[in-house]
Structures are given as structure tokens and as C-alpha cells.
């Protein structure tokens, strides 16, 4: 059993670290505040950093998340994930195929896959190797550079009704629209800028968890 998948099933906030959006604060500082607020799933997503710097940072983040029994996922970098003993890897449709990611990671790590429509969700389920899917972008966002058009609630509704996999809603989710996303059936919601860009990260995260009913 991929033990830390339990944190997905429990619901809550899936926070993504991104230093360029963190208003001068380090990923380590941000992660400390997130864990203090009660976040139990954290993804490391850095697009420009060198591998060596990523590994060093991820080793610290792994220690911190491990002590909090929080799930630690690395975006894209299977090698870094293995070396820092992360709980899993998140990939997109144009990254390494999930079957190959599973080959590299072995049976005990979590694999997440971004999906943008019903066909991709069905393929993720049929692959037999994906543990959860990302569903989005629900709303428009500029945080991700090569992002596709928003999928809106239509695709979220499809997943809620038809897809037998844990999922996280993502893309442009903020305090003001979070309750709608939650009411539509998303138990796990992923946010970047609303959290890491907040002036008071601890207070903002606590508010967001409260809005979600956690
Ligand atoms: N994948 C789909 S949208 C997105 C990613 C990584 C970025 C979401 O960022 P934000 O700031 O929560 O809109
Ligand atoms: Mg990717």
C-alpha cells in the first residue's frame, strides 16, 4: 500500500511550492508554514533550478514533511524523487509516460498525472499505474507557462461522477471560488499562488482549510 496516499483520501489542500511565486520567501520557509497550518500534501515544482540545487532543497523538504507525516511529491523529476526518498512524482501529458515512470519508481511510490479531459482521465484509470489525477485548469491561471484553456466545471463534474481514482482540482483556485469547487465534489484542492503568494501564508492556509470544511 502506498501509505501516504491516505493523505489524499482524507481530503484538504494539496499545496505546490514555487519559489518564483513566493514573494521572496524560500520553499523551506513556505513549507514550514504550510505544515504548521495543517497541510498534509506538498509538491515541489521548480522549472528553472539546477538538479543539484533541487536535490539539496528536496532532502530538507523530505525531512520536514516526513516528520509531519505529510506526503511529499516531486514534479517531473523521477531522479530527484528517488534520491530524496519522496513519496511520489507528478507528471503531465507530455512528460515521461506513466508506465515508464512506474518502471523507474517501483510499486511503492505515488504517481500523479495531470489530465484535461475525459479521454485522459479514462486513460489514466486504464493504465493501472496512476494513483491520482490532476483535474484542470478549472479556471484560467498564469502560474503555469504552457497551460491549456480552462476546462471549467464540466470536466470536474465528469470526473466526480465517472472516474474511480482520487483526484485533485487545480488551476486558478482562490479563496473566493474555493467553496464552489468543494461543493462540486472536489475533496482535495491544489493551489499555488493563492497560498505561496499570500502575505500571511499561515493565516491564509488556515482560512482556506476552514472554507473547505477541514
Ligand atoms: N497545472 C495546471 S494549472 C497549474 C498547474 C501546475 C497552476 C495552478 O496555479 P494557481 O496559481 O493555483 O492558479
Ligand atoms: Mg511536468
PDB file of C-alpha atoms in Angstrom, residues 10-190:
ATOM      1  CA  UNK A  10      -8.537  12.382   3.704  1.00  0.00           C
ATOM      2  CA  UNK A  11      -9.019  15.498   1.546  1.00  0.00           C
ATOM      3  CA  UNK A  12      -7.739  19.007   2.151  1.00  0.00           C
ATOM      4  CA  UNK A  13      -5.179  21.188   0.464  1.00  0.00           C
ATOM      5  CA  UNK A  14      -2.504  19.968  -1.924  1.00  0.00           C
ATOM      6  CA  UNK A  15      -0.013  22.836  -1.883  1.00  0.00           C
ATOM      7  CA  UNK A  16       2.544  23.364  -4.625  1.00  0.00           C
ATOM      8  CA  UNK A  17       5.823  25.076  -3.772  1.00  0.00           C
ATOM      9  CA  UNK A  18       7.181  27.511  -6.346  1.00  0.00           C
ATOM     10  CA  UNK A  19       9.804  29.975  -5.202  1.00  0.00           C
ATOM     11  CA  UNK A  20       9.254  32.452  -8.037  1.00  0.00           C
ATOM     12  CA  UNK A  21       5.697  32.977  -6.766  1.00  0.00           C
ATOM     13  CA  UNK A  22       6.615  33.116  -3.078  1.00  0.00           C
ATOM     14  CA  UNK A  23       7.367  36.847  -2.733  1.00  0.00           C
ATOM     15  CA  UNK A  24      10.985  36.436  -1.703  1.00  0.00           C
ATOM     16  CA  UNK A  25      10.440  33.585   0.755  1.00  0.00           C
ATOM     17  CA  UNK A  26      12.249  30.271   0.348  1.00  0.00           C
ATOM     18  CA  UNK A  27      10.481  26.969  -0.317  1.00  0.00           C
ATOM     19  CA  UNK A  28      11.762  25.770   3.065  1.00  0.00           C
ATOM     20  CA  UNK A  29      10.214  28.721   4.895  1.00  0.00           C
ATOM     21  CA  UNK A  30       6.931  28.328   2.989  1.00  0.00           C
ATOM     22  CA  UNK A  31       6.805  24.585   3.643  1.00  0.00           C
ATOM     23  CA  UNK A  32       7.303  25.158   7.376  1.00  0.00           C
ATOM     24  CA  UNK A  33       4.258  27.434   7.444  1.00  0.00           C
ATOM     25  CA  UNK A  34       2.157  25.035   5.367  1.00  0.00           C
ATOM     26  CA  UNK A  35       2.888  22.135   7.687  1.00  0.00           C
ATOM     27  CA  UNK A  36       2.147  24.326  10.698  1.00  0.00           C
ATOM     28  CA  UNK A  37      -1.222  25.192   9.155  1.00  0.00           C
ATOM     29  CA  UNK A  38      -2.095  21.519   8.696  1.00  0.00           C
ATOM     30  CA  UNK A  39      -1.368  20.905   5.017  1.00  0.00           C
ATOM     31  CA  UNK A  40      -0.504  17.247   4.510  1.00  0.00           C
ATOM     32  CA  UNK A  41       0.313  17.050   0.788  1.00  0.00           C
ATOM     33  CA  UNK A  42       3.104  19.185  -0.666  1.00  0.00           C
ATOM     34  CA  UNK A  43       4.504  19.168  -4.189  1.00  0.00           C
ATOM     35  CA  UNK A  44       7.880  20.574  -5.171  1.00  0.00           C
ATOM     36  CA  UNK A  45       7.604  22.264  -8.561  1.00  0.00           C
ATOM     37  CA  UNK A  46      10.609  24.203  -9.833  1.00  0.00           C
ATOM     38  CA  UNK A  47      11.072  24.639 -13.557  1.00  0.00           C
ATOM     39  CA  UNK A  48      14.356  26.544 -13.729  1.00  0.00           C
ATOM     40  CA  UNK A  49      16.552  25.331 -10.869  1.00  0.00           C
ATOM     41  CA  UNK A  50      19.600  23.125 -11.392  1.00  0.00           C
ATOM     42  CA  UNK A  51      19.270  19.474 -10.444  1.00  0.00           C
ATOM     43  CA  UNK A  52      21.838  19.675  -7.675  1.00  0.00           C
ATOM     44  CA  UNK A  53      20.125  22.622  -6.015  1.00  0.00           C
ATOM     45  CA  UNK A  54      16.781  20.844  -6.326  1.00  0.00           C
ATOM     46  CA  UNK A  55      18.112  17.710  -4.682  1.00  0.00           C
ATOM     47  CA  UNK A  56      19.600  19.599  -1.759  1.00  0.00           C
ATOM     48  CA  UNK A  57      16.372  21.501  -1.182  1.00  0.00           C
ATOM     49  CA  UNK A  58      14.234  18.386  -1.574  1.00  0.00           C
ATOM     50  CA  UNK A  59      16.267  16.492   1.009  1.00  0.00           C
ATOM     51  CA  UNK A  60      15.434  19.172   3.573  1.00  0.00           C
ATOM     52  CA  UNK A  61      11.796  19.239   2.491  1.00  0.00           C
ATOM     53  CA  UNK A  62      11.637  15.450   2.749  1.00  0.00           C
ATOM     54  CA  UNK A  63      12.881  15.611   6.346  1.00  0.00           C
ATOM     55  CA  UNK A  64      10.325  18.282   7.224  1.00  0.00           C
ATOM     56  CA  UNK A  65       7.375  16.552   5.546  1.00  0.00           C
ATOM     57  CA  UNK A  66       8.403  13.166   6.897  1.00  0.00           C
ATOM     58  CA  UNK A  67       8.399  14.430  10.473  1.00  0.00           C
ATOM     59  CA  UNK A  68       4.869  15.787   9.918  1.00  0.00           C
ATOM     60  CA  UNK A  69       3.749  12.554   8.238  1.00  0.00           C
ATOM     61  CA  UNK A  70       2.955  14.658   5.181  1.00  0.00           C
ATOM     62  CA  UNK A  71       3.095  13.411   1.607  1.00  0.00           C
ATOM     63  CA  UNK A  72       5.922  14.837  -0.492  1.00  0.00           C
ATOM     64  CA  UNK A  73       5.596  14.738  -4.281  1.00  0.00           C
ATOM     65  CA  UNK A  74       8.133  15.951  -6.850  1.00  0.00           C
ATOM     66  CA  UNK A  75       7.028  17.467 -10.130  1.00  0.00           C
ATOM     67  CA  UNK A  76       8.654  15.874 -13.225  1.00  0.00           C
ATOM     68  CA  UNK A  77      11.973  14.741 -11.737  1.00  0.00           C
ATOM     69  CA  UNK A  78      11.960  10.993 -11.076  1.00  0.00           C
ATOM     70  CA  UNK A  79      15.682  11.002 -10.294  1.00  0.00           C
ATOM     71  CA  UNK A  80      15.375  13.694  -7.639  1.00  0.00           C
ATOM     72  CA  UNK A  81      12.331  11.934  -6.155  1.00  0.00           C
ATOM     73  CA  UNK A  82      14.227   8.659  -5.800  1.00  0.00           C
ATOM     74  CA  UNK A  83      17.324  10.268  -4.357  1.00  0.00           C
ATOM     75  CA  UNK A  84      15.481  12.298  -1.711  1.00  0.00           C
ATOM     76  CA  UNK A  85      13.057   9.464  -0.896  1.00  0.00           C
ATOM     77  CA  UNK A  86       9.980  11.481  -1.824  1.00  0.00           C
ATOM     78  CA  UNK A  87       6.619   9.724  -1.709  1.00  0.00           C
ATOM     79  CA  UNK A  88       5.985  10.135  -5.407  1.00  0.00           C
ATOM     80  CA  UNK A  89       6.148  12.010  -8.674  1.00  0.00           C
ATOM     81  CA  UNK A  90       3.664  14.138 -10.584  1.00  0.00           C
ATOM     82  CA  UNK A  91       3.847  14.209 -14.379  1.00  0.00           C
ATOM     83  CA  UNK A  92       1.976  15.862 -17.215  1.00  0.00           C
ATOM     84  CA  UNK A  93       0.709  14.532 -20.515  1.00  0.00           C
ATOM     85  CA  UNK A  94       3.951  15.411 -22.295  1.00  0.00           C
ATOM     86  CA  UNK A  95       6.350  14.105 -19.660  1.00  0.00           C
ATOM     87  CA  UNK A  96       7.618  10.519 -19.456  1.00  0.00           C
ATOM     88  CA  UNK A  97       4.785   8.002 -19.960  1.00  0.00           C
ATOM     89  CA  UNK A  98       3.323   6.868 -16.641  1.00  0.00           C
ATOM     90  CA  UNK A  99       4.143   3.203 -17.350  1.00  0.00           C
ATOM     91  CA  UNK A 100       7.820   4.154 -17.640  1.00  0.00           C
ATOM     92  CA  UNK A 101       7.637   6.319 -14.528  1.00  0.00           C
ATOM     93  CA  UNK A 102       6.245   3.297 -12.681  1.00  0.00           C
ATOM     94  CA  UNK A 103       9.095   1.152 -14.018  1.00  0.00           C
ATOM     95  CA  UNK A 104      11.594   3.590 -12.573  1.00  0.00           C
ATOM     96  CA  UNK A 105       9.831   4.215  -9.262  1.00  0.00           C
ATOM     97  CA  UNK A 106       8.746   0.688  -8.429  1.00  0.00           C
ATOM     98  CA  UNK A 107       5.416  -0.290  -6.870  1.00  0.00           C
ATOM     99  CA  UNK A 108       5.559   1.711  -3.634  1.00  0.00           C
ATOM    100  CA  UNK A 109       5.654   5.312  -4.831  1.00  0.00           C
ATOM    101  CA  UNK A 110       2.717   7.536  -5.699  1.00  0.00           C
ATOM    102  CA  UNK A 111       2.241   8.611  -9.331  1.00  0.00           C
ATOM    103  CA  UNK A 112       0.079  11.615 -10.181  1.00  0.00           C
ATOM    104  CA  UNK A 113      -0.890  12.612 -13.719  1.00  0.00           C
ATOM    105  CA  UNK A 114      -2.320  15.921 -14.954  1.00  0.00           C
ATOM    106  CA  UNK A 115      -5.457  15.462 -17.067  1.00  0.00           C
ATOM    107  CA  UNK A 116      -7.520  17.970 -19.005  1.00  0.00           C
ATOM    108  CA  UNK A 117     -10.462  15.969 -20.327  1.00  0.00           C
ATOM    109  CA  UNK A 118     -12.427  12.712 -20.081  1.00  0.00           C
ATOM    110  CA  UNK A 119     -10.230  10.749 -22.516  1.00  0.00           C
ATOM    111  CA  UNK A 120      -7.141  11.474 -20.455  1.00  0.00           C
ATOM    112  CA  UNK A 121      -8.916  10.546 -17.227  1.00  0.00           C
ATOM    113  CA  UNK A 122     -10.064   7.238 -18.702  1.00  0.00           C
ATOM    114  CA  UNK A 123      -6.547   6.531 -19.984  1.00  0.00           C
ATOM    115  CA  UNK A 124      -5.106   7.293 -16.548  1.00  0.00           C
ATOM    116  CA  UNK A 125      -7.512   4.819 -14.938  1.00  0.00           C
ATOM    117  CA  UNK A 126      -6.860   2.199 -17.618  1.00  0.00           C
ATOM    118  CA  UNK A 127      -3.081   2.499 -17.216  1.00  0.00           C
ATOM    119  CA  UNK A 128      -3.307   0.779 -13.840  1.00  0.00           C
ATOM    120  CA  UNK A 129      -0.271   2.703 -12.598  1.00  0.00           C
ATOM    121  CA  UNK A 130      -1.675   6.145 -11.785  1.00  0.00           C
ATOM    122  CA  UNK A 131      -2.645   6.788  -8.134  1.00  0.00           C
ATOM    123  CA  UNK A 132      -4.343  10.158  -8.551  1.00  0.00           C
ATOM    124  CA  UNK A 133      -5.091  12.622 -11.321  1.00  0.00           C
ATOM    125  CA  UNK A 134      -4.951  16.392 -11.516  1.00  0.00           C
ATOM    126  CA  UNK A 135      -8.143  17.891 -12.946  1.00  0.00           C
ATOM    127  CA  UNK A 136      -7.834  21.290 -14.549  1.00  0.00           C
ATOM    128  CA  UNK A 137      -7.149  24.034 -15.076  1.00  0.00           C
ATOM    129  CA  UNK A 138     -10.591  24.724 -13.615  1.00  0.00           C
ATOM    130  CA  UNK A 139     -10.147  28.495 -14.030  1.00  0.00           C
ATOM    131  CA  UNK A 140      -7.637  30.480 -16.012  1.00  0.00           C
ATOM    132  CA  UNK A 141      -4.186  30.807 -14.487  1.00  0.00           C
ATOM    133  CA  UNK A 142      -0.890  32.376 -15.443  1.00  0.00           C
ATOM    134  CA  UNK A 143       1.122  30.365 -12.920  1.00  0.00           C
ATOM    135  CA  UNK A 144       1.791  27.549 -15.373  1.00  0.00           C
ATOM    136  CA  UNK A 145       3.505  28.679 -18.557  1.00  0.00           C
ATOM    137  CA  UNK A 146       2.302  26.133 -21.145  1.00  0.00           C
ATOM    138  CA  UNK A 147      -1.194  25.828 -19.730  1.00  0.00           C
ATOM    139  CA  UNK A 148      -4.222  24.821 -21.822  1.00  0.00           C
ATOM    140  CA  UNK A 149      -7.602  26.619 -21.798  1.00  0.00           C
ATOM    141  CA  UNK A 150      -9.653  26.302 -18.605  1.00  0.00           C
ATOM    142  CA  UNK A 151     -11.782  23.169 -18.522  1.00  0.00           C
ATOM    143  CA  UNK A 152     -14.351  24.718 -16.164  1.00  0.00           C
ATOM    144  CA  UNK A 153     -16.706  22.688 -14.001  1.00  0.00           C
ATOM    145  CA  UNK A 154     -17.811  20.436 -16.844  1.00  0.00           C
ATOM    146  CA  UNK A 155     -14.750  18.206 -16.717  1.00  0.00           C
ATOM    147  CA  UNK A 156     -14.665  18.303 -12.892  1.00  0.00           C
ATOM    148  CA  UNK A 157     -18.281  17.079 -12.835  1.00  0.00           C
ATOM    149  CA  UNK A 158     -17.343  14.295 -15.258  1.00  0.00           C
ATOM    150  CA  UNK A 159     -14.530  13.114 -13.002  1.00  0.00           C
ATOM    151  CA  UNK A 160     -16.644  13.289  -9.848  1.00  0.00           C
ATOM    152  CA  UNK A 161     -19.315  11.121 -11.470  1.00  0.00           C
ATOM    153  CA  UNK A 162     -17.303   8.736 -13.619  1.00  0.00           C
ATOM    154  CA  UNK A 163     -13.681   8.298 -12.622  1.00  0.00           C
ATOM    155  CA  UNK A 164     -12.700   5.831  -9.973  1.00  0.00           C
ATOM    156  CA  UNK A 165      -9.406   7.469  -8.964  1.00  0.00           C
ATOM    157  CA  UNK A 166      -8.505  10.044  -6.298  1.00  0.00           C
ATOM    158  CA  UNK A 167      -8.240  13.472  -7.928  1.00  0.00           C
ATOM    159  CA  UNK A 168      -7.150  17.000  -7.157  1.00  0.00           C
ATOM    160  CA  UNK A 169      -8.758  20.081  -8.712  1.00  0.00           C
ATOM    161  CA  UNK A 170      -6.263  22.694  -9.895  1.00  0.00           C
ATOM    162  CA  UNK A 171      -5.907  25.983 -11.714  1.00  0.00           C
ATOM    163  CA  UNK A 172      -6.931  29.479 -10.648  1.00  0.00           C
ATOM    164  CA  UNK A 173      -8.467  28.294  -7.391  1.00  0.00           C
ATOM    165  CA  UNK A 174      -8.680  31.077  -4.799  1.00  0.00           C
ATOM    166  CA  UNK A 175     -10.414  31.792  -1.529  1.00  0.00           C
ATOM    167  CA  UNK A 176     -13.382  33.369  -3.372  1.00  0.00           C
ATOM    168  CA  UNK A 177     -14.123  30.353  -5.616  1.00  0.00           C
ATOM    169  CA  UNK A 178     -12.908  27.542  -3.352  1.00  0.00           C
ATOM    170  CA  UNK A 179     -16.312  26.793  -1.815  1.00  0.00           C
ATOM    171  CA  UNK A 180     -17.785  26.275  -5.308  1.00  0.00           C
ATOM    172  CA  UNK A 181     -15.035  23.815  -6.216  1.00  0.00           C
ATOM    173  CA  UNK A 182     -15.553  21.987  -2.915  1.00  0.00           C
ATOM    174  CA  UNK A 183     -19.335  21.861  -3.403  1.00  0.00           C
ATOM    175  CA  UNK A 184     -18.827  20.376  -6.868  1.00  0.00           C
ATOM    176  CA  UNK A 185     -17.230  17.368  -5.181  1.00  0.00           C
ATOM    177  CA  UNK A 186     -13.517  18.156  -5.032  1.00  0.00           C
ATOM    178  CA  UNK A 187     -12.261  16.961  -1.647  1.00  0.00           C
ATOM    179  CA  UNK A 188      -8.657  17.734  -2.491  1.00  0.00           C
ATOM    180  CA  UNK A 189      -7.786  21.118  -3.977  1.00  0.00           C
ATOM    181  CA  UNK A 190      -4.459  22.203  -5.363  1.00  0.00           C
TER     182      UNK A 190
END
